[in-house]
């Protein structure tokens, strides 16, 4: 079965960077893109961007352009999302999701807390 | 950017009621519309894709309809386990957008 397993919770100071991983199994990694979605406490879902696991092409949400980088390692079937210059409003649960027609498979979520 | 507007933002209904949630796109998106259910503290779950295709394993009381700019998610007979927040999502282009969510409670 398809599984997306994310790295553990992080606590960061404002201005720092965080890199979240998402290890995929149960399907051919390069056949699907990976999207990243975040959810601030008590808020809705916010799409952050997408990466093709086939060729590394990316699309990022405009508000995160310049601060976010998504990458993949096809040798380990792992996707990564790095967010830089963290602010308090980046505190959220970060999800990876397999990009099919809609997101049928999600990681368990990674809580990133930004606090001084 | 295409905006997705859900209504209502919250609603309360009784067990057995027919419930309808609406999602409107600011521009036409054909049928590139998905619906998700998120229970408190849980990961979102895909219910419907391509506006009206039921995801495998989702109860048949859930259905979706619409095309272009106006879409609906319908629960034919509300069950207690349907308490959740529901989100629409458009995916007709490289830029994905979610609706703001509809919180559904039992009356």
CSV table of C-alpha atoms in Angstrom, one decimal:
chain,number,residue,atom,x,y,z
A,1,UNK,CA,0.0,0.0,0.0
A,2,UNK,CA,1.1,3.6,-0.6
A,3,UNK,CA,2.8,5.2,2.4
A,4,UNK,CA,4.3,8.6,2.9
A,5,UNK,CA,6.3,8.9,6.1
A,6,UNK,CA,7.4,12.3,7.2
A,7,UNK,CA,10.2,13.4,9.5
A,8,UNK,CA,9.5,14.4,13.1
A,9,UNK,CA,8.4,17.6,14.7
A,10,UNK,CA,10.8,20.6,14.7
A,11,UNK,CA,11.2,23.7,16.8
A,12,UNK,CA,13.0,26.6,15.2
A,13,UNK,CA,13.8,30.2,16.0
A,14,UNK,CA,12.7,33.1,13.8
A,15,UNK,CA,15.1,33.5,10.8
A,16,UNK,CA,16.1,29.9,10.8
A,17,UNK,CA,15.4,27.2,8.2
A,18,UNK,CA,13.7,23.9,8.4
A,19,UNK,CA,13.8,20.9,6.0
A,20,UNK,CA,11.1,18.3,6.2
A,21,UNK,CA,11.4,14.9,4.5
A,22,UNK,CA,8.7,12.7,3.1
A,23,UNK,CA,9.7,9.1,2.3
A,24,UNK,CA,7.4,7.3,-0.2
A,25,UNK,CA,6.8,3.6,-0.6
A,26,UNK,CA,4.3,1.3,-2.2
A,27,UNK,CA,4.4,2.9,-5.7
A,28,UNK,CA,6.8,3.9,-8.4
A,29,UNK,CA,8.1,7.2,-7.0
A,30,UNK,CA,9.0,8.8,-10.3
A,31,UNK,CA,5.5,8.3,-11.7
A,32,UNK,CA,3.8,10.9,-9.5
A,33,UNK,CA,4.5,14.4,-8.3
A,34,UNK,CA,4.6,15.4,-4.6
A,35,UNK,CA,2.7,18.4,-3.3
A,36,UNK,CA,3.2,20.1,0.0
A,37,UNK,CA,0.4,21.6,2.0
A,38,UNK,CA,0.5,23.3,5.4
A,39,UNK,CA,-2.1,24.1,8.0
A,40,UNK,CA,-1.6,26.7,10.7
A,41,UNK,CA,-3.3,26.1,14.1
A,42,UNK,CA,-7.0,26.3,13.7
A,43,UNK,CA,-6.8,27.4,10.1
A,44,UNK,CA,-7.5,25.9,6.7
A,45,UNK,CA,-5.3,24.1,4.2
A,46,UNK,CA,-2.7,26.1,2.3
A,47,UNK,CA,-1.0,24.7,-0.8
A,48,UNK,CA,2.7,25.4,-0.8
A,49,UNK,CA,3.9,23.9,-4.0
A,50,UNK,CA,4.6,20.8,-6.1
A,51,UNK,CA,7.6,18.9,-7.5
A,52,UNK,CA,7.7,16.4,-10.2
A,53,UNK,CA,9.5,13.3,-8.9
A,54,UNK,CA,10.2,12.4,-12.6
A,55,UNK,CA,12.3,15.5,-13.6
A,56,UNK,CA,12.4,17.8,-10.6
A,57,UNK,CA,10.3,20.5,-12.1
A,58,UNK,CA,8.6,22.7,-9.4
A,59,UNK,CA,5.8,25.1,-9.0
A,60,UNK,CA,5.6,27.2,-5.8
A,61,UNK,CA,2.8,29.3,-4.3
A,62,UNK,CA,3.5,32.9,-5.0
A,63,UNK,CA,3.6,34.0,-1.4
A,64,UNK,CA,6.4,31.5,-0.6
A,65,UNK,CA,8.5,32.2,-3.7
A,66,UNK,CA,12.1,32.8,-2.7
A,67,UNK,CA,11.8,31.1,0.7
A,68,UNK,CA,10.8,27.6,-0.2
A,69,UNK,CA,12.7,24.9,-2.1
A,70,UNK,CA,11.4,21.4,-2.9
A,71,UNK,CA,13.6,18.6,-4.0
A,72,UNK,CA,13.6,14.9,-4.4
A,73,UNK,CA,16.1,12.0,-4.0
A,74,UNK,CA,14.9,9.3,-6.4
A,75,UNK,CA,17.5,6.8,-5.0
A,76,UNK,CA,15.6,6.8,-1.7
A,77,UNK,CA,12.2,7.8,-2.9
A,78,UNK,CA,12.2,10.8,-0.6
A,79,UNK,CA,10.9,14.3,-1.2
A,80,UNK,CA,12.1,17.3,0.8
A,81,UNK,CA,10.7,20.7,1.5
A,82,UNK,CA,13.0,23.4,2.9
A,83,UNK,CA,11.6,26.7,4.2
A,84,UNK,CA,13.9,29.5,5.0
A,85,UNK,CA,13.7,32.8,7.0
A,86,UNK,CA,11.1,31.3,9.3
A,87,UNK,CA,8.6,33.6,10.9
A,88,UNK,CA,6.1,32.9,13.7
A,89,UNK,CA,3.3,32.6,11.1
A,90,UNK,CA,5.1,29.7,9.5
A,91,UNK,CA,4.1,27.7,12.6
A,92,UNK,CA,2.0,24.9,11.1
A,93,UNK,CA,1.6,21.2,10.4
A,94,UNK,CA,3.3,20.5,7.1
A,95,UNK,CA,2.0,17.7,4.9
A,96,UNK,CA,3.3,16.0,1.8
A,97,UNK,CA,0.8,14.4,-0.6
A,98,UNK,CA,1.0,12.2,-3.7
A,99,UNK,CA,-0.3,14.2,-6.6
A,100,UNK,CA,-2.8,12.1,-8.5
A,101,UNK,CA,-6.3,13.4,-9.5
A,102,UNK,CA,-6.6,15.0,-6.1
A,103,UNK,CA,-4.4,14.0,-3.2
A,104,UNK,CA,-5.3,10.4,-2.4
A,105,UNK,CA,-2.3,9.8,-0.1
A,106,UNK,CA,-0.9,12.0,2.5
A,107,UNK,CA,1.9,11.9,5.0
A,108,UNK,CA,1.1,12.0,8.7
A,109,UNK,CA,2.1,15.6,9.0
A,110,UNK,CA,5.1,17.4,10.6
A,111,UNK,CA,4.6,20.1,13.2
A,112,UNK,CA,7.0,23.0,12.7
A,113,UNK,CA,6.9,25.5,15.6
A,114,UNK,CA,8.7,28.8,15.1
A,115,UNK,CA,9.3,30.5,18.4
A,116,UNK,CA,12.0,32.6,20.0
B,1,UNK,CA,-5.2,33.6,-9.4
B,2,UNK,CA,-8.4,31.7,-9.3
B,3,UNK,CA,-10.2,31.9,-5.9
B,4,UNK,CA,-12.3,29.2,-4.4
B,5,UNK,CA,-15.2,30.3,-2.2
B,6,UNK,CA,-17.1,27.8,-0.1
B,7,UNK,CA,-20.4,28.3,1.5
B,8,UNK,CA,-21.5,28.1,4.1
B,9,UNK,CA,-18.5,28.5,6.4
B,10,UNK,CA,-20.2,26.4,9.0
B,11,UNK,CA,-23.4,24.5,9.3
B,12,UNK,CA,-25.3,22.4,11.8
B,13,UNK,CA,-27.6,19.6,10.7
B,14,UNK,CA,-29.4,16.6,12.2
B,15,UNK,CA,-28.6,13.0,11.7
B,16,UNK,CA,-30.3,11.7,8.6
B,17,UNK,CA,-30.5,15.2,7.0
B,18,UNK,CA,-29.4,15.9,3.4
B,19,UNK,CA,-26.5,18.3,3.6
B,20,UNK,CA,-25.1,20.4,0.7
B,21,UNK,CA,-21.9,22.4,0.6
B,22,UNK,CA,-21.1,24.7,-2.3
B,23,UNK,CA,-17.8,25.7,-3.8
B,24,UNK,CA,-17.6,28.5,-6.4
B,25,UNK,CA,-14.5,29.2,-8.6
B,26,UNK,CA,-13.8,32.8,-9.7
B,27,UNK,CA,-13.0,31.4,-13.2
B,28,UNK,CA,-14.0,28.2,-15.0
B,29,UNK,CA,-12.0,25.1,-14.0
B,30,UNK,CA,-13.9,22.5,-16.0
B,31,UNK,CA,-14.2,19.5,-13.7
B,32,UNK,CA,-10.8,19.8,-12.0
B,33,UNK,CA,-12.3,19.9,-8.5
B,34,UNK,CA,-11.7,17.7,-5.5
B,35,UNK,CA,-13.4,17.5,-2.1
B,36,UNK,CA,-11.7,16.5,1.2
B,37,UNK,CA,-12.9,15.7,4.7
B,38,UNK,CA,-10.7,16.5,7.7
B,39,UNK,CA,-11.6,15.4,11.1
B,40,UNK,CA,-10.1,17.1,14.1
B,41,UNK,CA,-6.4,16.2,14.5
B,42,UNK,CA,-6.4,14.0,11.5
B,43,UNK,CA,-5.0,14.0,8.0
B,44,UNK,CA,-7.3,15.2,5.2
B,45,UNK,CA,-9.1,12.5,3.3
B,46,UNK,CA,-10.0,12.6,-0.4
B,47,UNK,CA,-13.7,12.1,-0.9
B,48,UNK,CA,-14.4,13.2,-4.5
B,49,UNK,CA,-12.2,14.0,-7.5
B,50,UNK,CA,-13.0,15.2,-11.0
B,51,UNK,CA,-15.9,16.9,-9.4
B,52,UNK,CA,-18.1,13.8,-9.2
B,53,UNK,CA,-16.0,10.7,-9.0
B,54,UNK,CA,-16.2,9.0,-5.6
B,55,UNK,CA,-12.8,7.9,-4.3
B,56,UNK,CA,-12.5,4.2,-3.6
B,57,UNK,CA,-13.8,3.3,-0.1
B,58,UNK,CA,-15.8,6.5,0.4
B,59,UNK,CA,-19.4,5.8,1.5
B,60,UNK,CA,-21.9,6.3,-1.3
B,61,UNK,CA,-23.9,8.8,0.7
B,62,UNK,CA,-21.2,11.3,-0.5
B,63,UNK,CA,-21.6,12.7,-3.9
B,64,UNK,CA,-20.3,15.6,-6.0
B,65,UNK,CA,-21.6,17.6,-8.9
B,66,UNK,CA,-20.9,20.6,-11.0
B,67,UNK,CA,-18.6,21.9,-13.7
B,68,UNK,CA,-17.1,25.2,-14.7
B,69,UNK,CA,-17.5,27.5,-11.7
B,70,UNK,CA,-20.1,26.0,-9.5
B,71,UNK,CA,-19.8,22.8,-7.5
B,72,UNK,CA,-21.6,21.0,-4.7
B,73,UNK,CA,-20.8,18.2,-2.2
B,74,UNK,CA,-23.8,16.4,-1.0
B,75,UNK,CA,-24.2,14.1,1.9
B,76,UNK,CA,-27.5,12.3,1.3
B,77,UNK,CA,-28.1,11.2,4.9
B,78,UNK,CA,-25.8,12.7,7.6
B,79,UNK,CA,-24.2,10.4,10.0
B,80,UNK,CA,-22.5,11.2,13.3
B,81,UNK,CA,-19.1,10.2,11.9
B,82,UNK,CA,-19.4,12.9,9.2
B,83,UNK,CA,-18.6,15.7,11.7
B,84,UNK,CA,-15.6,17.3,10.1
B,85,UNK,CA,-14.4,20.2,8.1
B,86,UNK,CA,-14.8,19.9,4.3
B,87,UNK,CA,-12.5,21.6,1.8
B,88,UNK,CA,-12.8,21.9,-2.0
B,89,UNK,CA,-9.6,22.1,-4.1
B,90,UNK,CA,-9.1,23.2,-7.7
B,91,UNK,CA,-6.3,21.5,-9.6
B,92,UNK,CA,-6.9,22.7,-13.2
B,93,UNK,CA,-3.4,24.3,-13.4
B,94,UNK,CA,0.0,24.3,-11.8
B,95,UNK,CA,-1.3,26.6,-9.1
B,96,UNK,CA,-3.6,24.7,-6.7
B,97,UNK,CA,-6.1,26.4,-4.4
B,98,UNK,CA,-8.2,25.2,-1.5
B,99,UNK,CA,-11.5,26.7,-0.4
B,100,UNK,CA,-11.5,28.1,3.1
B,101,UNK,CA,-13.4,25.1,4.5
B,102,UNK,CA,-16.9,24.3,5.8
B,103,UNK,CA,-17.3,23.1,9.4
B,104,UNK,CA,-20.1,20.6,9.7
B,105,UNK,CA,-21.6,19.8,13.1
B,106,UNK,CA,-24.4,17.6,14.3
B,107,UNK,CA,-27.4,19.5,15.7
